[in-house]
Amino acid sequence: MNTNREFLMRRLHSLLGIIPIGLFLTQHLIVNHFATQGVEEFNRAADFMANLPFVIFLEIFVIYLPILYHALYGLYIAFTAKNNPGHYSYLRNILFVLQRYTGVFLVVFIAWHVFETRFQVAIGADEADFNMMAEILSNPFMLVFYIVGVLTATFHLANGLWSFLVTWGITQSAKSQRYTTYFTLLVFIVLSVIGIRALLAFV
Ligand code: HEM
């Protein structure tokens, strides 16, 4: 592929991982966390999101198209990837490989999750409310699948934030990259706690 075009496509892939996909994931987990406060609170928060003005356009342009591009180009990268340059540490090389594995798993998880929630509503099910999630998560296999899915997504976002900062030249020195390792570890822990607490609230 033309290297200039490949450069731009990579940059777009990287940017979309944070804006809007990473921001969307964060707000999605926070809205889900209302489940810890009770059925009414969760339904009110979910209802608010579902009834935003122009919600279908928001969904298409802020969620579906960016994820579709990031996922398709991500699969292309994951399966054609060259190994990481040798100047990174052993830990960084492991995290680099995990970024690709978690991306591939997320394709399956996100497709399934959208199919059994949003798609069901589109073909006539009632709202994607507390009861719908409680029913899904009453199956222990599904609960484990969702816990793994949430941890995969929070890891992929937090670790992706680290490489995003390198990709865009924001963290160039070894020191700043070490600090952002701690920071992104914190992001991973905080988002994971929010996401897992929300899931357990439906059980
Ligand atoms: C929850 C949804 C997702 C979020 C929040 C997300 C976020 C991110 C972020 C922030 C990056 C770092 C970009 C950079 O290094 O500059 C990234 C990288 C990556 N993502 Fe995702 N992503 C998601 C889903 C996916 C999916 C479904 C795939 C499909 C395979 C995928 C594949 C990849 C790959 C391969 C990379 C590494 C790119 C590279 O090494 O240059 N991601 N992602």
PDB file of C-alpha atoms and ligand atoms in Angstrom:
ATOM      1  CA  MET A   1       0.000   0.000   0.000  1.00  0.00           C
ATOM      2  CA  ASN A   2       1.087   3.580  -0.659  1.00  0.00           C
ATOM      3  CA  THR A   3       3.102   4.460   2.490  1.00  0.00           C
ATOM      4  CA  ASN A   4       1.607   7.926   2.825  1.00  0.00           C
ATOM      5  CA  ARG A   5      -1.907   6.539   2.767  1.00  0.00           C
ATOM      6  CA  GLU A   6      -0.943   3.768   5.176  1.00  0.00           C
ATOM      7  CA  PHE A   7       0.468   6.401   7.553  1.00  0.00           C
ATOM      8  CA  LEU A   8      -2.804   8.357   7.501  1.00  0.00           C
ATOM      9  CA  MET A   9      -4.903   5.226   7.951  1.00  0.00           C
ATOM     10  CA  ARG A  10      -2.777   4.219  10.967  1.00  0.00           C
ATOM     11  CA  ARG A  11      -3.129   7.654  12.476  1.00  0.00           C
ATOM     12  CA  LEU A  12      -6.888   7.572  11.993  1.00  0.00           C
ATOM     13  CA  HIS A  13      -7.022   4.095  13.564  1.00  0.00           C
ATOM     14  CA  SER A  14      -5.043   5.357  16.541  1.00  0.00           C
ATOM     15  CA  LEU A  15      -7.110   8.525  17.001  1.00  0.00           C
ATOM     16  CA  LEU A  16     -10.441   6.712  16.762  1.00  0.00           C
ATOM     17  CA  GLY A  17      -9.290   4.306  19.505  1.00  0.00           C
ATOM     18  CA  ILE A  18      -9.386   7.228  21.957  1.00  0.00           C
ATOM     19  CA  ILE A  19     -11.835   9.660  20.305  1.00  0.00           C
ATOM     20  CA  PRO A  20     -14.585   8.603  20.180  1.00  0.00           C
ATOM     21  CA  ILE A  21     -14.304   4.869  21.003  1.00  0.00           C
ATOM     22  CA  GLY A  22     -12.345   5.172  24.261  1.00  0.00           C
ATOM     23  CA  LEU A  23     -14.547   8.028  25.453  1.00  0.00           C
ATOM     24  CA  PHE A  24     -17.654   6.069  24.548  1.00  0.00           C
ATOM     25  CA  LEU A  25     -16.430   2.982  26.425  1.00  0.00           C
ATOM     26  CA  THR A  26     -15.755   5.117  29.522  1.00  0.00           C
ATOM     27  CA  GLN A  27     -19.197   6.724  29.508  1.00  0.00           C
ATOM     28  CA  HIS A  28     -20.837   3.343  28.770  1.00  0.00           C
ATOM     29  CA  LEU A  29     -19.228   1.790  31.864  1.00  0.00           C
ATOM     30  CA  ILE A  30     -20.176   4.812  33.999  1.00  0.00           C
ATOM     31  CA  VAL A  31     -23.825   4.642  32.873  1.00  0.00           C
ATOM     32  CA  ASN A  32     -23.818   0.892  33.608  1.00  0.00           C
ATOM     33  CA  HIS A  33     -22.485   1.643  37.068  1.00  0.00           C
ATOM     34  CA  PHE A  34     -25.863   3.227  37.920  1.00  0.00           C
ATOM     35  CA  ALA A  35     -27.015  -0.395  38.262  1.00  0.00           C
ATOM     36  CA  THR A  36     -25.229  -0.468  41.626  1.00  0.00           C
ATOM     37  CA  GLN A  37     -27.756   2.128  42.852  1.00  0.00           C
ATOM     38  CA  GLY A  38     -30.820   0.124  41.864  1.00  0.00           C
ATOM     39  CA  VAL A  39     -33.151  -0.805  39.019  1.00  0.00           C
ATOM     40  CA  GLU A  40     -34.831   2.602  38.761  1.00  0.00           C
ATOM     41  CA  GLU A  41     -31.566   4.526  38.702  1.00  0.00           C
ATOM     42  CA  PHE A  42     -30.078   2.340  35.980  1.00  0.00           C
ATOM     43  CA  ASN A  43     -33.210   2.470  33.841  1.00  0.00           C
ATOM     44  CA  ARG A  44     -33.382   6.253  34.160  1.00  0.00           C
ATOM     45  CA  ALA A  45     -29.719   6.631  33.078  1.00  0.00           C
ATOM     46  CA  ALA A  46     -30.109   4.145  30.186  1.00  0.00           C
ATOM     47  CA  ASP A  47     -33.351   5.816  29.139  1.00  0.00           C
ATOM     48  CA  PHE A  48     -31.676   9.216  29.083  1.00  0.00           C
ATOM     49  CA  MET A  49     -28.941   7.872  26.771  1.00  0.00           C
ATOM     50  CA  ALA A  50     -31.463   6.082  24.524  1.00  0.00           C
ATOM     51  CA  ASN A  51     -33.547   9.234  24.094  1.00  0.00           C
ATOM     52  CA  LEU A  52     -30.850  11.759  23.290  1.00  0.00           C
ATOM     53  CA  PRO A  53     -31.786  13.951  20.314  1.00  0.00           C
ATOM     54  CA  PHE A  54     -30.654  12.475  16.972  1.00  0.00           C
ATOM     55  CA  VAL A  55     -29.619   9.339  18.832  1.00  0.00           C
ATOM     56  CA  ILE A  56     -29.469   7.209  15.689  1.00  0.00           C
ATOM     57  CA  PHE A  57     -27.019   9.633  14.045  1.00  0.00           C
ATOM     58  CA  LEU A  58     -24.966   9.732  17.231  1.00  0.00           C
ATOM     59  CA  GLU A  59     -24.894   5.948  17.287  1.00  0.00           C
ATOM     60  CA  ILE A  60     -23.860   5.659  13.643  1.00  0.00           C
ATOM     61  CA  PHE A  61     -21.204   8.393  13.555  1.00  0.00           C
ATOM     62  CA  VAL A  62     -19.880   8.291  17.114  1.00  0.00           C
ATOM     63  CA  ILE A  63     -20.093   4.548  17.779  1.00  0.00           C
ATOM     64  CA  TYR A  64     -20.714   2.160  14.869  1.00  0.00           C
ATOM     65  CA  LEU A  65     -18.634   3.655  12.035  1.00  0.00           C
ATOM     66  CA  PRO A  66     -15.575   4.449  14.216  1.00  0.00           C
ATOM     67  CA  ILE A  67     -15.645   0.967  15.798  1.00  0.00           C
ATOM     68  CA  LEU A  68     -16.141  -0.659  12.398  1.00  0.00           C
ATOM     69  CA  TYR A  69     -13.121   1.159  10.948  1.00  0.00           C
ATOM     70  CA  HIS A  70     -10.968   0.574  14.047  1.00  0.00           C
ATOM     71  CA  ALA A  71     -11.943  -3.115  14.170  1.00  0.00           C
ATOM     72  CA  LEU A  72     -11.411  -3.826  10.447  1.00  0.00           C
ATOM     73  CA  TYR A  73      -8.118  -1.983  10.249  1.00  0.00           C
ATOM     74  CA  GLY A  74      -7.175  -3.464  13.647  1.00  0.00           C
ATOM     75  CA  LEU A  75      -7.720  -6.994  12.282  1.00  0.00           C
ATOM     76  CA  TYR A  76      -5.569  -6.103   9.269  1.00  0.00           C
ATOM     77  CA  ILE A  77      -2.791  -4.858  11.608  1.00  0.00           C
ATOM     78  CA  ALA A  78      -3.156  -7.816  13.981  1.00  0.00           C
ATOM     79  CA  PHE A  79      -2.750 -10.402  11.218  1.00  0.00           C
ATOM     80  CA  THR A  80      -0.061  -8.647   9.198  1.00  0.00           C
ATOM     81  CA  ALA A  81       1.893  -7.219  12.134  1.00  0.00           C
ATOM     82  CA  LYS A  82       5.624  -7.164  12.160  1.00  0.00           C
ATOM     83  CA  ASN A  83       7.251  -7.694  15.513  1.00  0.00           C
ATOM     84  CA  ASN A  84       7.849  -4.876  17.894  1.00  0.00           C
ATOM     85  CA  PRO A  85      11.127  -2.956  17.499  1.00  0.00           C
ATOM     86  CA  GLY A  86      13.811  -4.307  19.824  1.00  0.00           C
ATOM     87  CA  HIS A  87      14.305  -1.071  21.763  1.00  0.00           C
ATOM     88  CA  TYR A  88      11.249  -1.690  23.949  1.00  0.00           C
ATOM     89  CA  SER A  89      11.382  -3.662  27.206  1.00  0.00           C
ATOM     90  CA  TYR A  90      10.261  -7.278  27.587  1.00  0.00           C
ATOM     91  CA  LEU A  91       7.081  -6.132  29.405  1.00  0.00           C
ATOM     92  CA  ARG A  92       6.271  -3.702  26.587  1.00  0.00           C
ATOM     93  CA  ASN A  93       6.632  -6.472  24.013  1.00  0.00           C
ATOM     94  CA  ILE A  94       4.181  -8.667  25.940  1.00  0.00           C
ATOM     95  CA  LEU A  95       1.722  -5.778  26.248  1.00  0.00           C
ATOM     96  CA  PHE A  96       2.120  -5.085  22.511  1.00  0.00           C
ATOM     97  CA  VAL A  97       1.150  -8.671  21.657  1.00  0.00           C
ATOM     98  CA  LEU A  98      -1.714  -8.592  24.185  1.00  0.00           C
ATOM     99  CA  GLN A  99      -3.039  -5.416  22.521  1.00  0.00           C
ATOM    100  CA  ARG A 100      -3.539  -7.419  19.336  1.00  0.00           C
ATOM    101  CA  TYR A 101      -5.040 -10.514  21.015  1.00  0.00           C
ATOM    102  CA  THR A 102      -7.469  -8.418  23.043  1.00  0.00           C
ATOM    103  CA  GLY A 103      -8.478  -6.534  19.874  1.00  0.00           C
ATOM    104  CA  VAL A 104      -9.346  -9.796  18.100  1.00  0.00           C
ATOM    105  CA  PHE A 105     -11.314 -11.051  21.130  1.00  0.00           C
ATOM    106  CA  LEU A 106     -13.153  -7.712  21.310  1.00  0.00           C
ATOM    107  CA  VAL A 107     -14.473  -8.193  17.762  1.00  0.00           C
ATOM    108  CA  VAL A 108     -16.267 -11.336  18.961  1.00  0.00           C
ATOM    109  CA  PHE A 109     -17.372  -9.870  22.283  1.00  0.00           C
ATOM    110  CA  ILE A 110     -18.663  -6.562  20.894  1.00  0.00           C
ATOM    111  CA  ALA A 111     -20.486  -8.284  18.004  1.00  0.00           C
ATOM    112  CA  TRP A 112     -22.219 -10.653  20.433  1.00  0.00           C
ATOM    113  CA  HIS A 113     -23.005  -7.916  22.956  1.00  0.00           C
ATOM    114  CA  VAL A 114     -24.559  -5.627  20.304  1.00  0.00           C
ATOM    115  CA  PHE A 115     -26.481  -8.576  18.848  1.00  0.00           C
ATOM    116  CA  GLU A 116     -28.111  -9.575  22.115  1.00  0.00           C
ATOM    117  CA  THR A 117     -28.911  -6.036  23.287  1.00  0.00           C
ATOM    118  CA  ARG A 118     -29.210  -3.219  20.724  1.00  0.00           C
ATOM    119  CA  PHE A 119     -30.066  -5.469  17.784  1.00  0.00           C
ATOM    120  CA  GLN A 120     -32.840  -7.217  19.745  1.00  0.00           C
ATOM    121  CA  VAL A 121     -34.378  -3.821  20.504  1.00  0.00           C
ATOM    122  CA  ALA A 122     -34.122  -2.874  16.802  1.00  0.00           C
ATOM    123  CA  ILE A 123     -36.104  -5.984  15.814  1.00  0.00           C
ATOM    124  CA  GLY A 124     -38.841  -5.449  18.377  1.00  0.00           C
ATOM    125  CA  ALA A 125     -37.703  -6.449  21.875  1.00  0.00           C
ATOM    126  CA  ASP A 126     -38.512  -4.096  24.746  1.00  0.00           C
ATOM    127  CA  GLU A 127     -35.888  -1.603  25.834  1.00  0.00           C
ATOM    128  CA  ALA A 128     -32.356  -2.685  26.724  1.00  0.00           C
ATOM    129  CA  ASP A 129     -33.124  -2.169  30.408  1.00  0.00           C
ATOM    130  CA  PHE A 130     -32.069  -3.602  33.764  1.00  0.00           C
ATOM    131  CA  ASN A 131     -34.200  -6.729  33.291  1.00  0.00           C
ATOM    132  CA  MET A 132     -32.651  -7.533  29.936  1.00  0.00           C
ATOM    133  CA  MET A 133     -29.129  -7.449  31.400  1.00  0.00           C
ATOM    134  CA  ALA A 134     -30.193  -9.306  34.549  1.00  0.00           C
ATOM    135  CA  GLU A 135     -31.620 -12.091  32.387  1.00  0.00           C
ATOM    136  CA  ILE A 136     -28.493 -12.315  30.215  1.00  0.00           C
ATOM    137  CA  LEU A 137     -26.173 -12.369  33.232  1.00  0.00           C
ATOM    138  CA  SER A 138     -28.249 -14.950  35.125  1.00  0.00           C
ATOM    139  CA  ASN A 139     -26.421 -17.491  32.940  1.00  0.00           C
ATOM    140  CA  PRO A 140     -23.054 -18.163  34.672  1.00  0.00           C
ATOM    141  CA  PHE A 141     -21.282 -18.691  31.320  1.00  0.00           C
ATOM    142  CA  MET A 142     -22.518 -15.328  30.119  1.00  0.00           C
ATOM    143  CA  LEU A 143     -21.453 -13.676  33.357  1.00  0.00           C
ATOM    144  CA  VAL A 144     -17.910 -15.010  32.897  1.00  0.00           C
ATOM    145  CA  PHE A 145     -17.954 -14.044  29.207  1.00  0.00           C
ATOM    146  CA  TYR A 146     -19.017 -10.493  30.103  1.00  0.00           C
ATOM    147  CA  ILE A 147     -16.437 -10.186  32.896  1.00  0.00           C
ATOM    148  CA  VAL A 148     -13.702 -11.299  30.483  1.00  0.00           C
ATOM    149  CA  GLY A 149     -15.146  -8.950  27.829  1.00  0.00           C
ATOM    150  CA  VAL A 150     -15.106  -5.926  30.148  1.00  0.00           C
ATOM    151  CA  LEU A 151     -11.560  -6.668  31.384  1.00  0.00           C
ATOM    152  CA  THR A 152     -10.406  -7.145  27.800  1.00  0.00           C
ATOM    153  CA  ALA A 153     -11.913  -3.802  26.776  1.00  0.00           C
ATOM    154  CA  THR A 154     -10.492  -1.873  29.751  1.00  0.00           C
ATOM    155  CA  PHE A 155      -7.043  -3.410  29.217  1.00  0.00           C
ATOM    156  CA  HIS A 156      -7.147  -2.660  25.483  1.00  0.00           C
ATOM    157  CA  LEU A 157      -8.160   0.953  26.125  1.00  0.00           C
ATOM    158  CA  ALA A 158      -5.631   1.578  28.924  1.00  0.00           C
ATOM    159  CA  ASN A 159      -2.732  -0.084  27.109  1.00  0.00           C
ATOM    160  CA  GLY A 160      -3.858   1.589  23.881  1.00  0.00           C
ATOM    161  CA  LEU A 161      -3.738   4.961  25.626  1.00  0.00           C
ATOM    162  CA  TRP A 162      -0.058   4.299  26.398  1.00  0.00           C
ATOM    163  CA  SER A 163       0.790   3.529  22.768  1.00  0.00           C
ATOM    164  CA  PHE A 164      -1.454   6.368  21.544  1.00  0.00           C
ATOM    165  CA  LEU A 165       0.694   8.836  23.524  1.00  0.00           C
ATOM    166  CA  VAL A 166       3.825   7.381  21.912  1.00  0.00           C
ATOM    167  CA  THR A 167       2.277   7.271  18.416  1.00  0.00           C
ATOM    168  CA  TRP A 168       1.387  10.976  18.571  1.00  0.00           C
ATOM    169  CA  GLY A 169       4.808  11.957  19.934  1.00  0.00           C
ATOM    170  CA  ILE A 170       3.408  13.117  23.293  1.00  0.00           C
ATOM    171  CA  THR A 171       5.562  10.786  25.405  1.00  0.00           C
ATOM    172  CA  GLN A 172       8.998  10.492  23.830  1.00  0.00           C
ATOM    173  CA  SER A 173      11.461  10.096  26.702  1.00  0.00           C
ATOM    174  CA  ALA A 174      11.917   6.812  28.585  1.00  0.00           C
ATOM    175  CA  LYS A 175      10.945   8.625  31.783  1.00  0.00           C
ATOM    176  CA  SER A 176       7.643   9.967  30.475  1.00  0.00           C
ATOM    177  CA  GLN A 177       6.839   6.539  29.045  1.00  0.00           C
ATOM    178  CA  ARG A 178       7.494   4.967  32.453  1.00  0.00           C
ATOM    179  CA  TYR A 179       5.177   7.464  34.167  1.00  0.00           C
ATOM    180  CA  THR A 180       2.429   6.800  31.663  1.00  0.00           C
ATOM    181  CA  THR A 181       2.813   3.070  32.349  1.00  0.00           C
ATOM    182  CA  TYR A 182       1.784   3.804  35.965  1.00  0.00           C
ATOM    183  CA  PHE A 183      -0.946   6.178  34.873  1.00  0.00           C
ATOM    184  CA  THR A 184      -2.456   3.750  32.359  1.00  0.00           C
ATOM    185  CA  LEU A 185      -2.280   0.961  34.956  1.00  0.00           C
ATOM    186  CA  LEU A 186      -4.409   3.197  37.165  1.00  0.00           C
ATOM    187  CA  VAL A 187      -6.829   3.807  34.271  1.00  0.00           C
ATOM    188  CA  PHE A 188      -7.088   0.042  33.778  1.00  0.00           C
ATOM    189  CA  ILE A 189      -7.791  -0.592  37.466  1.00  0.00           C
ATOM    190  CA  VAL A 190     -10.361   2.208  37.874  1.00  0.00           C
ATOM    191  CA  LEU A 191     -12.298   1.337  34.696  1.00  0.00           C
ATOM    192  CA  SER A 192     -12.192  -2.373  35.542  1.00  0.00           C
ATOM    193  CA  VAL A 193     -13.599  -1.790  39.034  1.00  0.00           C
ATOM    194  CA  ILE A 194     -16.406   0.370  37.599  1.00  0.00           C
ATOM    195  CA  GLY A 195     -17.175  -2.192  34.885  1.00  0.00           C
ATOM    196  CA  ILE A 196     -17.111  -5.288  37.118  1.00  0.00           C
ATOM    197  CA  ARG A 197     -19.123  -3.643  39.905  1.00  0.00           C
ATOM    198  CA  ALA A 198     -21.760  -2.748  37.323  1.00  0.00           C
ATOM    199  CA  LEU A 199     -21.923  -6.312  35.987  1.00  0.00           C
ATOM    200  CA  LEU A 200     -22.245  -7.822  39.466  1.00  0.00           C
ATOM    201  CA  ALA A 201     -25.079  -5.404  40.275  1.00  0.00           C
ATOM    202  CA  PHE A 202     -27.244  -7.127  37.656  1.00  0.00           C
ATOM    203  CA  VAL A 203     -26.764 -10.561  39.214  1.00  0.00           C
TER     204      VAL A 203
HETATM  205  C1  HEM B   1     -13.656  -1.263  23.110  1.00  0.00           C
HETATM  206  C2  HEM B   1     -13.294  -0.996  21.876  1.00  0.00           C
HETATM  207  C3  HEM B   1     -11.897  -0.529  21.531  1.00  0.00           C
HETATM  208  C4  HEM B   1     -11.166   0.513  22.054  1.00  0.00           C
HETATM  209  C5  HEM B   1     -11.599   1.480  23.132  1.00  0.00           C
HETATM  210  C6  HEM B   1      -9.892   0.534  21.370  1.00  0.00           C
HETATM  211  C7  HEM B   1      -8.883   1.429  21.611  1.00  0.00           C
HETATM  212  C8  HEM B   1      -7.610   1.367  21.080  1.00  0.00           C
HETATM  213  C9  HEM B   1      -6.541   2.299  21.313  1.00  0.00           C
HETATM  214  C10 HEM B   1      -6.642   3.551  22.160  1.00  0.00           C
HETATM  215  C11 HEM B   1      -5.445   1.874  20.643  1.00  0.00           C
HETATM  216  C12 HEM B   1      -4.032   2.524  20.626  1.00  0.00           C
HETATM  217  C13 HEM B   1      -3.773   3.278  19.343  1.00  0.00           C
HETATM  218  C14 HEM B   1      -2.316   3.583  19.190  1.00  0.00           C
HETATM  219  O1  HEM B   1      -1.454   2.735  19.479  1.00  0.00           O
HETATM  220  O2  HEM B   1      -1.965   4.683  18.746  1.00  0.00           O
HETATM  221  C15 HEM B   1      -5.803   0.655  19.984  1.00  0.00           C
HETATM  222  C16 HEM B   1      -4.921  -0.087  19.241  1.00  0.00           C
HETATM  223  C17 HEM B   1      -5.268  -1.233  18.582  1.00  0.00           C
HETATM  224  N1  HEM B   1      -6.538  -1.753  18.446  1.00  0.00           N
HETATM  225 FE1  HEM B   1      -8.184  -1.116  19.434  1.00  0.00          FE
HETATM  226  N2  HEM B   1      -9.864  -0.488  20.464  1.00  0.00           N
HETATM  227  C18 HEM B   1     -11.067  -1.168  20.534  1.00  0.00           C
HETATM  228  C19 HEM B   1     -11.425  -2.249  19.771  1.00  0.00           C
HETATM  229  C20 HEM B   1     -10.592  -2.920  18.885  1.00  0.00           C
HETATM  230  C21 HEM B   1     -10.995  -4.008  18.050  1.00  0.00           C
HETATM  231  C22 HEM B   1     -12.404  -4.594  17.979  1.00  0.00           C
HETATM  232  C23 HEM B   1      -9.912  -4.395  17.355  1.00  0.00           C
HETATM  233  C24 HEM B   1      -9.886  -5.502  16.329  1.00  0.00           C
HETATM  234  C25 HEM B   1      -8.868  -6.262  16.098  1.00  0.00           C
HETATM  235  C26 HEM B   1      -8.790  -3.558  17.753  1.00  0.00           C
HETATM  236  C27 HEM B   1      -7.487  -3.668  17.317  1.00  0.00           C
HETATM  237  C28 HEM B   1      -6.432  -2.879  17.666  1.00  0.00           C
HETATM  238  C29 HEM B   1      -5.040  -3.092  17.284  1.00  0.00           C
HETATM  239  C30 HEM B   1      -4.490  -4.209  16.408  1.00  0.00           C
HETATM  240  C31 HEM B   1      -4.304  -2.065  17.859  1.00  0.00           C
HETATM  241  C32 HEM B   1      -2.788  -1.866  17.794  1.00  0.00           C
HETATM  242  C33 HEM B   1      -2.436  -0.911  16.704  1.00  0.00           C
HETATM  243  C34 HEM B   1      -0.944  -0.828  16.523  1.00  0.00           C
HETATM  244  O3  HEM B   1      -0.199  -1.658  17.019  1.00  0.00           O
HETATM  245  O4  HEM B   1      -0.521   0.102  15.832  1.00  0.00           O
HETATM  246  N3  HEM B   1      -9.256  -2.656  18.672  1.00  0.00           N
HETATM  247  N4  HEM B   1      -7.127   0.374  20.246  1.00  0.00           N
END
